[in-house]
Amino acid sequence: MSSGPRGLVKRPGPRRPAAAPVIAAVFLAAGTGPFAAHARAQEVEFVTRPRGEAELRLDALLRDGEYELWVRDTVLSPGEVVEGKVLVLQATVRTAAEIRGDVFVVDGDLFLRPGANISGDVLVLGGGYYGSSLAVVAGSVKYLPNDLYAVAPRAGGWTISPVRRVPRAIQLHGLHGFKAPTYERVDELTLAWGVTGRAVNWAGSPSLELVARFKTEQNSFEGTARHYWHPAAEFELGVEAERATRSNEDWARGAVSNSFAYLFTGDDFRDYYRSDRAAFVVRRAVPDGWSPRLVMQWEKARSIQAREQFALFGSDEDVRQNPPIDEGDTWSAILGVTYRQRTATGRIVVQAVLEAADSTVAGDFSFLLGDVRVRWRGQVVSGHQLDLFGVARGDLAGSVPGQRWSAFGGRVTLPTLPILSRRGPRLVYGQATYAVPVAALALGLLGTPELFFRVAMGAAWAEREAARFDANLMLGGRMSVFEAGVAVDPSGNDTDPAIYAMLSFPGDL
């Protein structure tokens, strides 16, 4: 049953139009007063030239005119049936009913309750989409929360216009330019300050990004400079130059969580090397969909020694050494693509990279390196969450130098193994986590605690070695960024369970 007449606006909040002109506009649009069921479809206008697949679909809907317009918060109960396409403007719709057509939402929210059945597609622009594993969407789901649109009343109807973000001419990174500091065993504390300037009124909107970093271990500065041109909203090309400390273990642990782990317990879940690098980059960047990139790169790599650093609760008697690399110059071409997409119940990210180097042309190394990473996170049933991750990387041809090797082991991957004890030019790792929320123990800002079960498996090896896989089964709990559990080796090679605790931030495994 509807919460009220669908043609009447009832949307408080700062992003909504003032009540009086909105109601007046709806009265004019409906033609029959405040109890009209819906407004006439032809009275909604897209006021700019549409760009991209989503806007073209919306424009085609408005031109066709065969849809029902909802501009008020609406609740549809089980058993209700809506015939045809629906356009929702600045309203919240909660439905457990059957909708026999496409559903378009602009600057509004769509909640699918158990039993909901939509026979067409769902397209949400600049609003919120909340699916349910017990609801059915027969078509595709396109959710674009970062695409902003202004919906405004006018005499006789409504206008929809895209809100194009105009970058600021000067933008400081982080807090007044200061980025989050990092702390690890080769550079100790690293402080960074960055700024991006952009000529917003020039053709191509050229930008210049500068980042300066101070490393307390060497008492030295290093930095990054990036100069880009933006001839189109989703397309950019430019050059980069930097001196930086790099790692190939960012797929498992972010810089912030790794810094906390090293500061508190002395555990560093990354290996490092020093890199002087210059590159030419062409790429397309979109929040959802395909984002390809091409990089032509020169890199001079050097090994770094690990140092004894301070840790609050860790032991400084046995510093884990940072493995040496194959020092030299690498000239390579990198072709990569990233695919991001929200589905009806979750989000998927797929990354694939090919790097090719040939020493007969330039540089000291010849190899073809492949890297594929996949992550899907979402709801499966009754609020339960499933998180799947996999990475596979290695030499497809030639000999991959040490600065392209990667490693795993320790409590962020397999807790029964020593930290990063499995390392090589070829690496395969995957894990699946099933989490059940405990709503009865919800603690306000800390959120709802979860019980989880995880299975993880991986191997790292060289060309003339056989792949040896290690596995762990884990059971534990987590709340906000805190996680603790117990892990066992199901193969029986190590019968002692490993009890672990760690911080896990968004993006971490």
One Martini backbone bead per residue (centre of mass of N, CA, C, O) as a GRO file, in nm:
protein
  509
    1MET     BB    1   0.096   0.035   0.023
    2SER     BB    2   0.079   0.356  -0.005
    3SER     BB    3   0.187   0.652   0.169
    4GLY     BB    4   0.071   0.815  -0.084
    5PRO     BB    5   0.063   1.035  -0.311
    6ARG     BB    6   0.287   1.025  -0.582
    7GLY     BB    7   0.262   1.347  -0.671
    8LEU     BB    8   0.366   1.429  -0.386
    9VAL     BB    9   0.587   1.617  -0.213
   10LYS     BB   10   0.820   1.463   0.053
   11ARG     BB   11   1.140   1.631   0.099
   12PRO     BB   12   1.352   1.673   0.322
   13GLY     BB   13   1.626   1.887   0.311
   14PRO     BB   14   1.896   2.052   0.158
   15ARG     BB   15   1.850   1.912  -0.146
   16ARG     BB   16   1.568   2.024  -0.144
   17PRO     BB   17   1.311   2.182  -0.228
   18ALA     BB   18   1.093   2.399  -0.164
   19ALA     BB   19   0.775   2.340  -0.074
   20ALA     BB   20   0.594   2.544  -0.225
   21PRO     BB   21   0.700   2.521  -0.525
   22VAL     BB   22   0.671   2.217  -0.543
   23ILE     BB   23   0.367   2.191  -0.498
   24ALA     BB   24   0.285   2.382  -0.722
   25ALA     BB   25   0.412   2.220  -0.954
   26VAL     BB   26   0.247   1.962  -0.908
   27PHE     BB   27  -0.030   2.079  -0.951
   28LEU     BB   28   0.025   2.155  -1.244
   29ALA     BB   29   0.108   1.876  -1.345
   30ALA     BB   30  -0.155   1.717  -1.260
   31GLY     BB   31  -0.438   1.907  -1.265
   32THR     BB   32  -0.604   1.779  -0.976
   33GLY     BB   33  -0.426   1.810  -0.737
   34PRO     BB   34  -0.307   1.644  -0.437
   35PHE     BB   35  -0.454   1.345  -0.545
   36ALA     BB   36  -0.270   1.255  -0.751
   37ALA     BB   37  -0.109   0.976  -0.873
   38HIS     BB   38   0.033   1.126  -1.130
   39ALA     BB   39   0.233   1.255  -1.356
   40ARG     BB   40   0.297   1.366  -1.657
   41ALA     BB   41   0.557   1.251  -1.842
   42GLN     BB   42   0.613   1.505  -2.049
   43GLU     BB   43   0.703   1.705  -1.785
   44VAL     BB   44   0.993   1.590  -1.824
   45GLU     BB   45   1.327   1.742  -1.840
   46PHE     BB   46   1.626   1.731  -2.026
   47VAL     BB   47   1.858   2.016  -2.023
   48THR     BB   48   2.081   1.839  -2.163
   49ARG     BB   49   2.319   1.686  -2.326
   50PRO     BB   50   2.361   1.367  -2.349
   51ARG     BB   51   2.592   1.143  -2.165
   52GLY     BB   52   2.614   0.843  -2.197
   53GLU     BB   53   2.433   0.566  -2.130
   54ALA     BB   54   2.251   0.665  -1.895
   55GLU     BB   55   2.151   0.936  -2.021
   56LEU     BB   56   2.033   0.812  -2.278
   57ARG     BB   57   1.818   0.643  -2.135
   58LEU     BB   58   1.673   0.875  -1.996
   59ASP     BB   59   1.607   1.036  -2.252
   60ALA     BB   60   1.439   0.811  -2.388
   61LEU     BB   61   1.219   0.800  -2.174
   62LEU     BB   62   1.121   1.096  -2.196
   63ARG     BB   63   1.050   1.085  -2.500
   64ASP     BB   64   0.843   0.852  -2.481
   65GLY     BB   65   0.646   0.878  -2.202
   66GLU     BB   66   0.631   0.568  -2.080
   67TYR     BB   67   0.547   0.654  -1.757
   68GLU     BB   68   0.571   0.664  -1.405
   69LEU     BB   69   0.551   0.931  -1.169
   70TRP     BB   70   0.764   0.973  -0.877
   71VAL     BB   71   0.765   1.235  -0.590
   72ARG     BB   72   0.713   1.031  -0.348
   73ASP     BB   73   0.715   0.861  -0.087
   74THR     BB   74   0.717   0.493  -0.115
   75VAL     BB   75   0.505   0.203  -0.041
   76LEU     BB   76   0.528  -0.143  -0.133
   77SER     BB   77   0.343  -0.420  -0.114
   78PRO     BB   78   0.258  -0.723  -0.109
   79GLY     BB   79   0.076  -0.779  -0.424
   80GLU     BB   80   0.153  -0.552  -0.577
   81VAL     BB   81   0.103  -0.384  -0.904
   82VAL     BB   82   0.318  -0.251  -1.163
   83GLU     BB   83   0.267  -0.103  -1.472
   84GLY     BB   84   0.555  -0.044  -1.603
   85LYS     BB   85   0.730   0.231  -1.598
   86VAL     BB   86   0.960   0.404  -1.366
   87LEU     BB   87   0.991   0.740  -1.219
   88VAL     BB   88   1.224   0.868  -0.978
   89LEU     BB   89   1.206   1.180  -0.786
   90GLN     BB   90   1.327   1.265  -0.495
   91ALA     BB   91   1.277   0.965  -0.371
   92THR     BB   92   1.147   0.703  -0.163
   93VAL     BB   93   1.159   0.346  -0.231
   94ARG     BB   94   0.960   0.077  -0.097
   95THR     BB   95   0.974  -0.269  -0.213
   96ALA     BB   96   0.751  -0.586  -0.241
   97ALA     BB   97   0.671  -0.577  -0.529
   98GLU     BB   98   0.547  -0.565  -0.863
   99ILE     BB   99   0.745  -0.461  -1.151
  100ARG     BB  100   0.653  -0.414  -1.501
  101GLY     BB  101   0.961  -0.283  -1.540
  102ASP     BB  102   1.137  -0.015  -1.534
  103VAL     BB  103   1.375   0.158  -1.306
  104PHE     BB  104   1.404   0.506  -1.234
  105VAL     BB  105   1.660   0.695  -1.048
  106VAL     BB  106   1.668   1.042  -0.928
  107ASP     BB  107   1.780   1.153  -0.644
  108GLY     BB  108   1.729   0.873  -0.491
  109ASP     BB  109   1.566   0.582  -0.335
  110LEU     BB  110   1.615   0.215  -0.340
  111PHE     BB  111   1.420  -0.043  -0.181
  112LEU     BB  112   1.457  -0.392  -0.149
  113ARG     BB  113   1.239  -0.626  -0.057
  114PRO     BB  114   1.124  -0.903   0.025
  115GLY     BB  115   0.965  -1.006  -0.289
  116ALA     BB  116   1.071  -0.843  -0.496
  117ASN     BB  117   0.974  -0.762  -0.853
  118ILE     BB  118   1.175  -0.692  -1.142
  119SER     BB  119   1.147  -0.720  -1.495
  120GLY     BB  120   1.365  -0.513  -1.535
  121ASP     BB  121   1.550  -0.245  -1.500
  122VAL     BB  122   1.808  -0.069  -1.304
  123LEU     BB  123   1.841   0.298  -1.254
  124VAL     BB  124   2.085   0.485  -1.062
  125LEU     BB  125   2.108   0.846  -1.006
  126GLY     BB  126   2.245   0.999  -0.735
  127GLY     BB  127   2.180   0.772  -0.521
  128GLY     BB  128   2.016   0.487  -0.377
  129TYR     BB  129   2.099   0.129  -0.342
  130TYR     BB  130   1.899  -0.154  -0.195
  131GLY     BB  131   1.931  -0.470  -0.179
  132SER     BB  132   1.815  -0.822  -0.209
  133SER     BB  133   1.834  -1.169  -0.186
  134LEU     BB  134   1.492  -1.176  -0.189
  135ALA     BB  135   1.515  -1.038  -0.463
  136VAL     BB  136   1.410  -0.946  -0.807
  137VAL     BB  137   1.618  -0.882  -1.106
  138ALA     BB  138   1.597  -0.946  -1.437
  139GLY     BB  139   1.783  -0.736  -1.503
  140SER     BB  140   1.977  -0.474  -1.475
  141VAL     BB  141   2.225  -0.300  -1.264
  142LYS     BB  142   2.256   0.062  -1.231
  143TYR     BB  143   2.499   0.224  -1.013
  144LEU     BB  144   2.542   0.600  -0.976
  145PRO     BB  145   2.634   0.785  -0.707
  146ASN     BB  146   2.850   1.000  -0.850
  147ASP     BB  147   2.608   1.098  -1.017
  148LEU     BB  148   2.492   1.421  -1.039
  149TYR     BB  149   2.156   1.568  -0.981
  150ALA     BB  150   1.919   1.816  -1.074
  151VAL     BB  151   1.597   1.867  -0.927
  152ALA     BB  152   1.337   2.077  -1.071
  153PRO     BB  153   1.086   2.288  -1.061
  154ARG     BB  154   0.822   2.381  -1.293
  155ALA     BB  155   0.612   2.496  -1.506
  156GLY     BB  156   0.456   2.184  -1.561
  157GLY     BB  157   0.713   2.047  -1.389
  158TRP     BB  158   1.042   1.908  -1.472
  159THR     BB  159   1.399   1.912  -1.410
  160ILE     BB  160   1.704   1.765  -1.548
  161SER     BB  161   2.049   1.806  -1.428
  162PRO     BB  162   2.367   1.795  -1.440
  163VAL     BB  163   2.645   1.779  -1.208
  164ARG     BB  164   2.938   1.938  -1.262
  165ARG     BB  165   3.249   1.897  -1.162
  166VAL     BB  166   3.464   2.156  -1.043
  167PRO     BB  167   3.769   2.198  -0.997
  168ARG     BB  168   3.997   2.322  -0.810
  169ALA     BB  169   4.274   2.512  -0.847
  170ILE     BB  170   4.337   2.453  -0.533
  171GLN     BB  171   4.453   2.140  -0.374
  172LEU     BB  172   4.476   1.997  -0.074
  173HIS     BB  173   4.594   1.742   0.089
  174GLY     BB  174   4.415   1.627   0.316
  175LEU     BB  175   4.539   1.811   0.592
  176HIS     BB  176   4.657   2.086   0.476
  177GLY     BB  177   4.842   1.864   0.291
  178PHE     BB  178   4.851   1.638   0.498
  179LYS     BB  179   4.931   1.318   0.512
  180ALA     BB  180   4.936   1.015   0.608
  181PRO     BB  181   5.145   0.860   0.792
  182THR     BB  182   5.430   0.641   0.792
  183TYR     BB  183   5.542   0.304   0.924
  184GLU     BB  184   5.866   0.140   0.889
  185ARG     BB  185   6.169  -0.056   0.860
  186VAL     BB  186   6.324   0.141   0.634
  187ASP     BB  187   6.201   0.462   0.706
  188GLU     BB  188   6.015   0.480   0.920
  189LEU     BB  189   5.917   0.797   0.919
  190THR     BB  190   5.660   0.941   0.699
  191LEU     BB  191   5.624   1.263   0.560
  192ALA     BB  192   5.343   1.432   0.390
  193TRP     BB  193   5.306   1.679   0.119
  194GLY     BB  194   5.021   1.812  -0.082
  195VAL     BB  195   4.949   1.946  -0.423
  196THR     BB  196   4.688   2.074  -0.653
  197GLY     BB  197   4.693   2.219  -0.974
  198ARG     BB  198   4.434   2.398  -1.180
  199ALA     BB  199   4.336   2.497  -1.510
  200VAL     BB  200   4.000   2.537  -1.544
  201ASN     BB  201   4.000   2.757  -1.806
  202TRP     BB  202   4.148   2.563  -1.973
  203ALA     BB  203   4.225   2.370  -2.216
  204GLY     BB  204   4.229   2.052  -2.055
  205SER     BB  205   4.292   2.106  -1.761
  206PRO     BB  206   4.566   2.143  -1.636
  207SER     BB  207   4.784   1.956  -1.410
  208LEU     BB  208   4.963   1.982  -1.081
  209GLU     BB  209   5.145   1.747  -0.885
  210LEU     BB  210   5.275   1.773  -0.542
  211VAL     BB  211   5.509   1.565  -0.348
  212ALA     BB  212   5.642   1.561  -0.018
  213ARG     BB  213   5.904   1.363   0.149
  214PHE     BB  214   5.995   1.262   0.486
  215LYS     BB  215   6.274   1.065   0.612
  216THR     BB  216   6.400   0.971   0.918
  217GLU     BB  217   6.618   0.756   0.863
  218GLN     BB  218   6.775   0.941   0.630
  219ASN     BB  219   6.721   1.243   0.639
  220SER     BB  220   6.517   1.277   0.378
  221PHE     BB  221   6.411   1.362   0.053
  222GLU     BB  222   6.113   1.317  -0.147
  223GLY     BB  223   5.917   1.273  -0.465
  224THR     BB  224   5.624   1.394  -0.661
  225ALA     BB  225   5.534   1.436  -1.016
  226ARG     BB  226   5.228   1.557  -1.188
  227HIS     BB  227   5.127   1.591  -1.540
  228TYR     BB  228   4.801   1.683  -1.666
  229TRP     BB  229   4.551   1.612  -1.910
  230HIS     BB  230   4.179   1.696  -1.976
  231PRO     BB  231   3.993   1.656  -2.258
  232ALA     BB  232   3.807   1.476  -2.072
  233ALA     BB  233   3.624   1.366  -1.809
  234GLU     BB  234   3.759   1.044  -1.846
  235PHE     BB  235   4.033   1.175  -1.963
  236GLU     BB  236   4.400   1.116  -1.948
  237LEU     BB  237   4.729   1.281  -1.978
  238GLY     BB  238   5.086   1.218  -1.889
  239VAL     BB  239   5.338   1.287  -1.641
  240GLU     BB  240   5.591   1.116  -1.437
  241ALA     BB  241   5.785   1.176  -1.124
  242GLU     BB  242   5.997   0.973  -0.896
  243ARG     BB  243   6.083   0.917  -0.548
  244ALA     BB  244   6.046   0.587  -0.397
  245THR     BB  245   5.883   0.359  -0.190
  246ARG     BB  246   5.820   0.019  -0.273
  247SER     BB  247   5.544  -0.228  -0.314
  248ASN     BB  248   5.386  -0.574  -0.362
  249GLU     BB  249   5.172  -0.579  -0.085
  250ASP     BB  250   4.904  -0.397  -0.133
  251TRP     BB  251   4.684  -0.631  -0.167
  252ALA     BB  252   4.679  -0.687   0.162
  253ARG     BB  253   4.810  -0.400   0.269
  254GLY     BB  254   4.786  -0.103   0.387
  255ALA     BB  255   4.959   0.168   0.500
  256VAL     BB  256   4.804   0.227   0.764
  257SER     BB  257   4.777  -0.061   0.890
  258ASN     BB  258   5.081  -0.126   0.872
  259SER     BB  259   5.174   0.101   1.062
  260PHE     BB  260   5.025   0.008   1.314
  261ALA     BB  261   5.155  -0.272   1.333
  262TYR     BB  262   5.451  -0.169   1.367
  263LEU     BB  263   5.413   0.022   1.612
  264PHE     BB  264   5.288  -0.199   1.813
  265THR     BB  265   5.445  -0.498   1.711
  266GLY     BB  266   5.666  -0.506   1.461
  267ASP     BB  267   5.479  -0.566   1.205
  268ASP     BB  268   5.570  -0.617   0.862
  269PHE     BB  269   5.365  -0.665   0.552
  270ARG     BB  270   5.627  -0.563   0.386
  271ASP     BB  271   5.816  -0.509   0.100
  272TYR     BB  272   6.115  -0.332  -0.038
  273TYR     BB  273   6.200  -0.054  -0.268
  274ARG     BB  274   6.387   0.160  -0.457
  275SER     BB  275   6.255   0.438  -0.672
  276ASP     BB  276   6.319   0.555  -0.995
  277ARG     BB  277   6.069   0.744  -1.188
  278ALA     BB  278   5.930   0.743  -1.530
  279ALA     BB  279   5.620   0.855  -1.706
  280PHE     BB  280   5.371   0.768  -1.948
  281VAL     BB  281   5.013   0.850  -1.943
  282VAL     BB  282   4.708   0.667  -2.032
  283ARG     BB  283   4.360   0.731  -1.927
  284ARG     BB  284   4.058   0.590  -1.786
  285ALA     BB  285   3.824   0.732  -1.537
  286VAL     BB  286   3.581   0.544  -1.348
  287PRO     BB  287   3.374   0.437  -1.101
  288ASP     BB  288   3.219   0.269  -1.332
  289GLY     BB  289   3.369   0.022  -1.509
  290TRP     BB  290   3.598   0.087  -1.757
  291SER     BB  291   3.971   0.126  -1.688
  292PRO     BB  292   4.210   0.210  -1.889
  293ARG     BB  293   4.581   0.169  -1.942
  294LEU     BB  294   4.891   0.343  -2.039
  295VAL     BB  295   5.247   0.266  -1.980
  296MET     BB  296   5.556   0.441  -2.002
  297GLN     BB  297   5.861   0.308  -1.843
  298TRP     BB  298   6.106   0.415  -1.602
  299GLU     BB  299   6.337   0.219  -1.382
  300LYS     BB  300   6.526   0.257  -1.078
  301ALA     BB  301   6.655   0.000  -0.871
  302ARG     BB  302   6.688  -0.053  -0.506
  303SER     BB  303   6.804  -0.157  -0.225
  304ILE     BB  304   6.700  -0.219   0.123
  305GLN     BB  305   6.752  -0.180   0.456
  306ALA     BB  306   6.680  -0.288   0.758
  307ARG     BB  307   6.572  -0.147   1.067
  308GLU     BB  308   6.581  -0.046   1.391
  309GLN     BB  309   6.269   0.002   1.548
  310PHE     BB  310   6.012   0.130   1.707
  311ALA     BB  311   5.799  -0.055   1.947
  312LEU     BB  312   5.566  -0.087   2.182
  313PHE     BB  313   5.530  -0.442   2.174
  314GLY     BB  314   5.790  -0.516   2.045
  315SER     BB  315   6.075  -0.669   1.912
  316ASP     BB  316   6.431  -0.554   1.852
  317GLU     BB  317   6.619  -0.822   1.819
  318ASP     BB  318   6.455  -0.917   1.537
  319VAL     BB  319   6.506  -0.810   1.229
  320ARG     BB  320   6.342  -0.815   0.942
  321GLN     BB  321   6.451  -0.861   0.645
  322ASN     BB  322   6.510  -0.707   0.341
  323PRO     BB  323   6.499  -0.810   0.038
  324PRO     BB  324   6.675  -0.834  -0.228
  325ILE     BB  325   6.739  -0.713  -0.548
  326ASP     BB  326   6.755  -0.633  -0.898
  327GLU     BB  327   6.960  -0.416  -0.994
  328GLY     BB  328   6.830  -0.158  -1.217
  329ASP     BB  329   6.698  -0.112  -1.539
  330THR     BB  330   6.353  -0.038  -1.649
  331TRP     BB  331   6.191  -0.090  -1.960
  332SER     BB  332   5.833  -0.034  -2.000
  333ALA     BB  333   5.510  -0.176  -2.077
  334ILE     BB  334   5.177  -0.089  -1.957
  335LEU     BB  335   4.877  -0.289  -1.943
  336GLY     BB  336   4.556  -0.184  -1.817
  337VAL     BB  337   4.257  -0.295  -1.622
  338THR     BB  338   3.950  -0.172  -1.473
  339TYR     BB  339   3.666  -0.321  -1.296
  340ARG     BB  340   3.360  -0.163  -1.189
  341GLN     BB  341   3.070  -0.300  -0.999
  342ARG     BB  342   2.744  -0.289  -0.918
  343THR     BB  343   2.518  -0.495  -0.778
  344ALA     BB  344   2.239  -0.608  -0.625
  345THR     BB  345   2.451  -0.716  -0.360
  346GLY     BB  346   2.724  -0.564  -0.469
  347ARG     BB  347   3.089  -0.564  -0.536
  348ILE     BB  348   3.316  -0.537  -0.818
  349VAL     BB  349   3.677  -0.605  -0.871
  350VAL     BB  350   3.891  -0.580  -1.164
  351GLN     BB  351   4.242  -0.664  -1.231
  352ALA     BB  352   4.468  -0.605  -1.517
  353VAL     BB  353   4.823  -0.683  -1.594
  354LEU     BB  354   5.080  -0.584  -1.834
  355GLU     BB  355   5.442  -0.636  -1.843
  356ALA     BB  356   5.695  -0.512  -2.074
  357ALA     BB  357   6.041  -0.618  -2.129
  358ASP     BB  358   6.350  -0.512  -2.324
  359SER     BB  359   6.697  -0.520  -2.334
  360THR     BB  360   6.747  -0.474  -2.650
  361VAL     BB  361   6.628  -0.181  -2.626
  362ALA     BB  362   6.616  -0.149  -2.295
  363GLY     BB  363   6.791  -0.214  -2.031
  364ASP     BB  364   6.828  -0.517  -1.799
  365PHE     BB  365   6.536  -0.643  -1.873
  366SER     BB  366   6.341  -0.949  -1.954
  367PHE     BB  367   5.976  -0.945  -1.961
  368LEU     BB  368   5.650  -1.102  -1.869
  369LEU     BB  369   5.392  -0.963  -1.671
  370GLY     BB  370   5.127  -1.093  -1.468
  371ASP     BB  371   4.811  -0.943  -1.328
  372VAL     BB  372   4.541  -1.070  -1.115
  373ARG     BB  373   4.239  -0.920  -0.966
  374VAL     BB  374   3.975  -1.021  -0.728
  375ARG     BB  375   3.666  -0.859  -0.595
  376TRP     BB  376   3.389  -0.966  -0.377
  377ARG     BB  377   3.119  -0.779  -0.216
  378GLY     BB  378   2.832  -0.905  -0.018
  379GLN     BB  379   2.510  -1.008  -0.010
  380VAL     BB  380   2.325  -1.317   0.051
  381VAL     BB  381   2.172  -1.355   0.352
  382SER     BB  382   2.028  -1.202   0.608
  383GLY     BB  383   2.297  -1.002   0.613
  384HIS     BB  384   2.504  -1.166   0.499
  385GLN     BB  385   2.859  -1.189   0.426
  386LEU     BB  386   3.067  -1.185   0.123
  387ASP     BB  387   3.429  -1.241   0.072
  388LEU     BB  388   3.620  -1.220  -0.230
  389PHE     BB  389   3.965  -1.327  -0.309
  390GLY     BB  390   4.215  -1.279  -0.583
  391VAL     BB  391   4.560  -1.372  -0.685
  392ALA     BB  392   4.766  -1.350  -0.994
  393ARG     BB  393   5.126  -1.385  -1.045
  394GLY     BB  394   5.373  -1.366  -1.322
  395ASP     BB  395   5.570  -1.529  -1.545
  396LEU     BB  396   5.534  -1.547  -1.906
  397ALA     BB  397   5.829  -1.427  -1.961
  398GLY     BB  398   6.119  -1.470  -1.865
  399SER     BB  399   6.285  -1.274  -1.601
  400VAL     BB  400   6.189  -1.176  -1.295
  401PRO     BB  401   6.262  -0.942  -1.094
  402GLY     BB  402   6.268  -0.879  -0.753
  403GLN     BB  403   6.084  -0.607  -0.785
  404ARG     BB  404   5.830  -0.825  -0.877
  405TRP     BB  405   5.789  -0.961  -0.630
  406SER     BB  406   5.598  -1.163  -0.394
  407ALA     BB  407   5.405  -1.196  -0.073
  408PHE     BB  408   5.318  -1.419   0.208
  409GLY     BB  409   5.217  -1.411   0.543
  410GLY     BB  410   5.045  -1.413   0.820
  411ARG     BB  411   4.765  -1.258   0.968
  412VAL     BB  412   4.662  -1.132   0.680
  413THR     BB  413   4.654  -1.442   0.567
  414LEU     BB  414   4.856  -1.679   0.716
  415PRO     BB  415   4.892  -1.723   1.055
  416THR     BB  416   5.078  -1.996   1.062
  417LEU     BB  417   5.280  -1.812   0.927
  418PRO     BB  418   5.525  -1.638   0.861
  419ILE     BB  419   5.617  -1.342   0.762
  420LEU     BB  420   5.660  -1.355   0.434
  421SER     BB  421   5.753  -1.675   0.369
  422ARG     BB  422   5.613  -1.646   0.084
  423ARG     BB  423   5.825  -1.619  -0.210
  424GLY     BB  424   5.795  -1.487  -0.556
  425PRO     BB  425   5.735  -1.460  -0.905
  426ARG     BB  426   5.509  -1.661  -0.813
  427LEU     BB  427   5.153  -1.600  -0.738
  428VAL     BB  428   4.892  -1.754  -0.529
  429TYR     BB  429   4.579  -1.613  -0.397
  430GLY     BB  430   4.304  -1.702  -0.163
  431GLN     BB  431   3.976  -1.589  -0.028
  432ALA     BB  432   3.702  -1.663   0.214
  433THR     BB  433   3.432  -1.467   0.368
  434TYR     BB  434   3.197  -1.536   0.634
  435ALA     BB  435   2.945  -1.313   0.765
  436VAL     BB  436   2.773  -1.256   1.088
  437PRO     BB  437   2.557  -1.061   1.230
  438VAL     BB  438   2.515  -0.907   1.572
  439ALA     BB  439   2.259  -0.710   1.653
  440ALA     BB  440   2.239  -0.735   1.974
  441LEU     BB  441   2.559  -0.595   1.985
  442ALA     BB  442   2.522  -0.314   1.916
  443LEU     BB  443   2.759  -0.003   1.923
  444GLY     BB  444   2.687   0.229   1.759
  445LEU     BB  445   2.966   0.364   1.620
  446LEU     BB  446   3.098   0.068   1.606
  447GLY     BB  447   2.866  -0.116   1.549
  448THR     BB  448   2.840  -0.444   1.420
  449PRO     BB  449   2.909  -0.741   1.503
  450GLU     BB  450   3.109  -1.023   1.379
  451LEU     BB  451   3.099  -1.345   1.252
  452PHE     BB  452   3.365  -1.560   1.117
  453PHE     BB  453   3.461  -1.738   0.814
  454ARG     BB  454   3.782  -1.867   0.686
  455VAL     BB  455   3.944  -1.932   0.368
  456ALA     BB  456   4.294  -2.003   0.283
  457MET     BB  457   4.518  -1.986  -0.015
  458GLY     BB  458   4.874  -2.053  -0.116
  459ALA     BB  459   5.149  -1.962  -0.354
  460ALA     BB  460   5.519  -1.956  -0.393
  461TRP     BB  461   5.735  -1.948  -0.691
  462ALA     BB  462   5.955  -2.070  -0.920
  463GLU     BB  463   6.022  -2.191  -1.226
  464ARG     BB  464   6.185  -2.471  -1.105
  465GLU     BB  465   5.935  -2.502  -0.921
  466ALA     BB  466   5.703  -2.628  -0.710
  467ALA     BB  467   5.391  -2.589  -0.610
  468ARG     BB  468   5.312  -2.486  -0.270
  469PHE     BB  469   5.037  -2.528  -0.067
  470ASP     BB  470   4.870  -2.321   0.164
  471ALA     BB  471   4.645  -2.345   0.457
  472ASN     BB  472   4.351  -2.189   0.616
  473LEU     BB  473   4.146  -2.185   0.911
  474MET     BB  474   3.900  -1.940   1.024
  475LEU     BB  475   3.792  -1.800   1.349
  476GLY     BB  476   3.581  -1.508   1.435
  477GLY     BB  477   3.591  -1.149   1.507
  478ARG     BB  478   3.427  -0.824   1.430
  479MET     BB  479   3.481  -0.454   1.471
  480SER     BB  480   3.513  -0.256   1.254
  481VAL     BB  481   3.877  -0.254   1.264
  482PHE     BB  482   3.846  -0.517   1.433
  483GLU     BB  483   4.038  -0.833   1.460
  484ALA     BB  484   3.975  -1.179   1.569
  485GLY     BB  485   4.143  -1.510   1.593
  486VAL     BB  486   4.162  -1.852   1.467
  487ALA     BB  487   4.417  -2.073   1.329
  488VAL     BB  488   4.445  -2.348   1.093
  489ASP     BB  489   4.605  -2.640   0.963
  490PRO     BB  490   4.456  -2.886   0.763
  491SER     BB  491   4.718  -3.067   0.686
  492GLY     BB  492   4.904  -3.109   0.966
  493ASN     BB  493   5.188  -2.961   0.972
  494ASP     BB  494   5.036  -2.763   1.186
  495THR     BB  495   4.880  -2.812   1.502
  496ASP     BB  496   4.905  -2.523   1.589
  497PRO     BB  497   4.731  -2.269   1.679
  498ALA     BB  498   4.651  -1.931   1.572
  499ILE     BB  499   4.650  -1.633   1.746
  500TYR     BB  500   4.482  -1.327   1.647
  501ALA     BB  501   4.534  -0.965   1.581
  502MET     BB  502   4.375  -0.678   1.406
  503LEU     BB  503   4.376  -0.429   1.165
  504SER     BB  504   4.095  -0.336   0.934
  505PHE     BB  505   4.070  -0.165   0.650
  506PRO     BB  506   3.963  -0.035   0.383
  507GLY     BB  507   4.098  -0.277   0.139
  508ASP     BB  508   4.158  -0.494   0.314
  509LEU     BB  509   4.180  -0.836   0.410
   0.00000   0.00000   0.00000
